[in-house]
Amino acid sequence: MTETVLTVLADGVLVATLNRPDKLNAFNDQMHLALRAAFQRAHDDAAVRAVLLTGTGRGFCAGQDLGDRDPRKGGQAVDLGHTLDTFYNPTLRLIRSLEKPVVCAVNGVAAGAGANIALACDIVLAAKSARFIQAFARIGLVPDAGGSWSLARILGEPRAKALALTAEPLPAEKAAEWGLIWKAVEDAALMDEALALAKSLAAGPTLGLGLTKRLIQAAATTSLDDHLEIERDCQQQAGRSADYAEGVAAFLEKRKPEFRGQ
Ligand code: LHQ
């Protein structure tokens, strides 16, 4: 059977590539489980110090494989809540709770849940030809895979509502201009740039980077007063790491630090 997610670990980067190019990497159950397993590995394996998520072919991901969730098929009514509980939401939680950087290289169209999985990643680069489509309104659904949360948080109501209600494609350069993603880059340069970024993050002070991710995500739901305390605790923990000692030593000795992720 063809692997629906290809994984390669090199230089501390786990590259996970969605691999159903004939369907623009739309999710079937097998691909859901394979992607979840990749992020679980990133949690469990200390050798993984960053993740790079991308897709094969001309699309990044067209969301759910609609052939697999076709209400015309006989039998029980399709329970999409069950699909979210069983497949999307556990993966979304794994991405957000992974205290290691997750880079996403959006190589082509990202539609429906495919767009929103990209938006759950920490640093999103997209090929200039890529576009983001909140396709849900076209088929009578609501944005899922965290989309109604992340769009509202990142863009604010006016742009979030317009994208979600119209399902109008958002070109990568506009997405970058709006702050929805980090950067739009030339198509031919996307993978080199994304891999270089992921490698440099993987060679970084993993504990400190993970705590930074935790803090920035927590900011949305904590008061400044509470946040200052969480920040202090994280800094205390980072300050006890071997990588902090190495960072300071390297600075004082005027050399490049060699972080070990500890
Ligand atoms: C597809 C798909 C696809 C199957 C392209 N499924 N085959 C969560 C909970 C549970 C259930 C429901 O959903 C969700 C979350 C969601 O993600 S809902 C949103 C689902 N996604 C969509 O509605 C997007 C559907 N796709 C499209 O609108 C277009 O394919 C886009 C705009 C992404 C790309 O358009 P084109 O560049 O013109 O490509 P295409 O339409 O020709 O697609 C290429 C092939 O991929 C084609 O197959 P074929 O055999 O004719 O070559 C499509 O049928 C297939 N494909 N998306 N989601």
PDB file of C-alpha atoms and ligand atoms in Angstrom, residues 21-24 26 58 61-67 69 78 80 83-84 88 109-114 131 133 135-136 138-139 141 144, ligand 1:
ATOM      1  CA  PRO A  21      -1.126  13.780  -4.872  1.00  0.00           C
ATOM      2  CA  ASP A  22      -3.910  12.519  -7.164  1.00  0.00           C
ATOM      3  CA  LYS A  23      -6.427  13.862  -4.628  1.00  0.00           C
ATOM      4  CA  LEU A  24      -4.429  16.992  -3.825  1.00  0.00           C
ATOM      5  CA  ALA A  26      -7.048  15.153   0.726  1.00  0.00           C
ATOM      6  CA  ARG A  58       0.667  20.415  -6.985  1.00  0.00           C
ATOM      7  CA  CYS A  61      -3.936  19.494   1.091  1.00  0.00           C
ATOM      8  CA  ALA A  62      -7.549  19.751  -0.099  1.00  0.00           C
ATOM      9  CA  GLY A  63      -9.002  18.937   3.328  1.00  0.00           C
ATOM     10  CA  GLN A  64     -11.199  15.940   3.928  1.00  0.00           C
ATOM     11  CA  ASP A  65     -11.544  13.427   1.092  1.00  0.00           C
ATOM     12  CA  LEU A  66     -15.184  14.108   0.338  1.00  0.00           C
ATOM     13  CA  GLY A  67     -15.566  10.753  -1.397  1.00  0.00           C
ATOM     14  CA  ARG A  69     -17.678  11.314   3.720  1.00  0.00           C
ATOM     15  CA  VAL A  78     -22.387  10.672   8.311  1.00  0.00           C
ATOM     16  CA  LEU A  80     -18.809  14.622  11.084  1.00  0.00           C
ATOM     17  CA  THR A  83     -14.709  12.439  12.301  1.00  0.00           C
ATOM     18  CA  LEU A  84     -13.382  15.528  14.060  1.00  0.00           C
ATOM     19  CA  TYR A  88      -8.624  15.965  13.159  1.00  0.00           C
ATOM     20  CA  VAL A 109      -3.571  24.877  -2.754  1.00  0.00           C
ATOM     21  CA  ALA A 110      -4.601  24.448   0.898  1.00  0.00           C
ATOM     22  CA  ALA A 111      -8.367  24.038   1.196  1.00  0.00           C
ATOM     23  CA  GLY A 112     -10.773  23.289   4.029  1.00  0.00           C
ATOM     24  CA  ALA A 113      -9.162  21.429   6.886  1.00  0.00           C
ATOM     25  CA  GLY A 114      -5.959  21.385   4.812  1.00  0.00           C
ATOM     26  CA  ARG A 131      -3.792  29.760  -2.140  1.00  0.00           C
ATOM     27  CA  ILE A 133      -9.459  28.407   0.694  1.00  0.00           C
ATOM     28  CA  ALA A 135     -13.928  25.823   1.272  1.00  0.00           C
ATOM     29  CA  PHE A 136     -16.458  24.810   3.922  1.00  0.00           C
ATOM     30  CA  ARG A 138     -19.279  25.765  -0.543  1.00  0.00           C
ATOM     31  CA  ILE A 139     -20.499  22.482   0.924  1.00  0.00           C
ATOM     32  CA  LEU A 141     -20.102  23.122   6.598  1.00  0.00           C
ATOM     33  CA  ASP A 144     -13.050  23.123  11.337  1.00  0.00           C
TER      34      ASP A 144
HETATM   35  C1  LHQ B   1     -10.596  15.756  -4.026  1.00  0.00           C
HETATM   36  C2  LHQ B   1     -10.701  16.728  -3.020  1.00  0.00           C
HETATM   37  C3  LHQ B   1     -11.365  16.389  -1.826  1.00  0.00           C
HETATM   38  C4  LHQ B   1     -11.721  14.269  -2.715  1.00  0.00           C
HETATM   39  C5  LHQ B   1      -9.666  17.593  -4.681  1.00  0.00           C
HETATM   40  N1  LHQ B   1     -11.853  15.151  -1.725  1.00  0.00           N
HETATM   41  N2  LHQ B   1     -11.114  14.535  -3.872  1.00  0.00           N
HETATM   42  C6  LHQ B   1     -14.092  17.646   8.232  1.00  0.00           C
HETATM   43  C7  LHQ B   1     -14.944  16.720   8.841  1.00  0.00           C
HETATM   44  C8  LHQ B   1     -15.515  15.714   8.049  1.00  0.00           C
HETATM   45  C9  LHQ B   1     -15.916  15.788   6.824  1.00  0.00           C
HETATM   46  C10 LHQ B   1     -15.924  16.924   6.026  1.00  0.00           C
HETATM   47  O1  LHQ B   1     -14.867  17.777   6.040  1.00  0.00           O
HETATM   48  C11 LHQ B   1     -14.106  18.161   7.006  1.00  0.00           C
HETATM   49  C12 LHQ B   1     -13.174  19.204   6.745  1.00  0.00           C
HETATM   50  C13 LHQ B   1     -12.998  19.647   5.330  1.00  0.00           C
HETATM   51  O2  LHQ B   1     -11.894  19.688   4.905  1.00  0.00           O
HETATM   52  S1  LHQ B   1     -14.355  20.136   4.453  1.00  0.00           S
HETATM   53  C14 LHQ B   1     -13.630  20.790   2.994  1.00  0.00           C
HETATM   54  C15 LHQ B   1     -13.231  19.711   2.052  1.00  0.00           C
HETATM   55  N3  LHQ B   1     -12.501  20.235   0.925  1.00  0.00           N
HETATM   56  C16 LHQ B   1     -13.094  20.885  -0.075  1.00  0.00           C
HETATM   57  O3  LHQ B   1     -14.260  21.163  -0.093  1.00  0.00           O
HETATM   58  C17 LHQ B   1     -12.193  21.230  -1.227  1.00  0.00           C
HETATM   59  C18 LHQ B   1     -12.578  20.415  -2.420  1.00  0.00           C
HETATM   60  N4  LHQ B   1     -11.659  20.647  -3.518  1.00  0.00           N
HETATM   61  C19 LHQ B   1     -11.716  21.747  -4.293  1.00  0.00           C
HETATM   62  O4  LHQ B   1     -12.523  22.626  -4.120  1.00  0.00           O
HETATM   63  C20 LHQ B   1     -10.726  21.828  -5.410  1.00  0.00           C
HETATM   64  O5  LHQ B   1     -10.253  20.529  -5.686  1.00  0.00           O
HETATM   65  C21 LHQ B   1      -9.526  22.753  -5.100  1.00  0.00           C
HETATM   66  C22 LHQ B   1     -10.027  24.208  -5.081  1.00  0.00           C
HETATM   67  C23 LHQ B   1      -8.861  22.403  -3.772  1.00  0.00           C
HETATM   68  C24 LHQ B   1      -8.471  22.606  -6.220  1.00  0.00           C
HETATM   69  O6  LHQ B   1      -9.094  22.783  -7.472  1.00  0.00           O
HETATM   70  P1  LHQ B   1      -8.327  22.357  -8.817  1.00  0.00           P
HETATM   71  O7  LHQ B   1      -6.946  22.881  -8.767  1.00  0.00           O
HETATM   72  O8  LHQ B   1      -9.202  22.754  -9.944  1.00  0.00           O
HETATM   73  O9  LHQ B   1      -8.206  20.750  -8.737  1.00  0.00           O
HETATM   74  P2  LHQ B   1      -9.354  19.663  -8.960  1.00  0.00           P
HETATM   75  O10 LHQ B   1     -10.629  20.112  -8.344  1.00  0.00           O
HETATM   76  O11 LHQ B   1      -9.388  19.268 -10.390  1.00  0.00           O
HETATM   77  O12 LHQ B   1      -8.802  18.440  -8.053  1.00  0.00           O
HETATM   78  C25 LHQ B   1      -7.834  17.506  -8.536  1.00  0.00           C
HETATM   79  C26 LHQ B   1      -8.296  16.129  -8.142  1.00  0.00           C
HETATM   80  O13 LHQ B   1      -8.326  16.054  -6.704  1.00  0.00           O
HETATM   81  C27 LHQ B   1      -9.712  15.836  -8.615  1.00  0.00           C
HETATM   82  O14 LHQ B   1      -9.784  14.454  -8.869  1.00  0.00           O
HETATM   83  P3  LHQ B   1      -9.896  13.917 -10.404  1.00  0.00           P
HETATM   84  O15 LHQ B   1      -9.980  12.439 -10.256  1.00  0.00           O
HETATM   85  O16 LHQ B   1     -11.109  14.555 -11.014  1.00  0.00           O
HETATM   86  O17 LHQ B   1      -8.616  14.397 -11.063  1.00  0.00           O
HETATM   87  C28 LHQ B   1     -10.539  16.150  -7.394  1.00  0.00           C
HETATM   88  O18 LHQ B   1     -11.771  15.464  -7.373  1.00  0.00           O
HETATM   89  C29 LHQ B   1      -9.624  15.673  -6.282  1.00  0.00           C
HETATM   90  N5  LHQ B   1      -9.946  16.340  -5.029  1.00  0.00           N
HETATM   91  N6  LHQ B   1     -10.117  17.866  -3.474  1.00  0.00           N
HETATM   92  N7  LHQ B   1     -11.467  17.253  -0.803  1.00  0.00           N
END
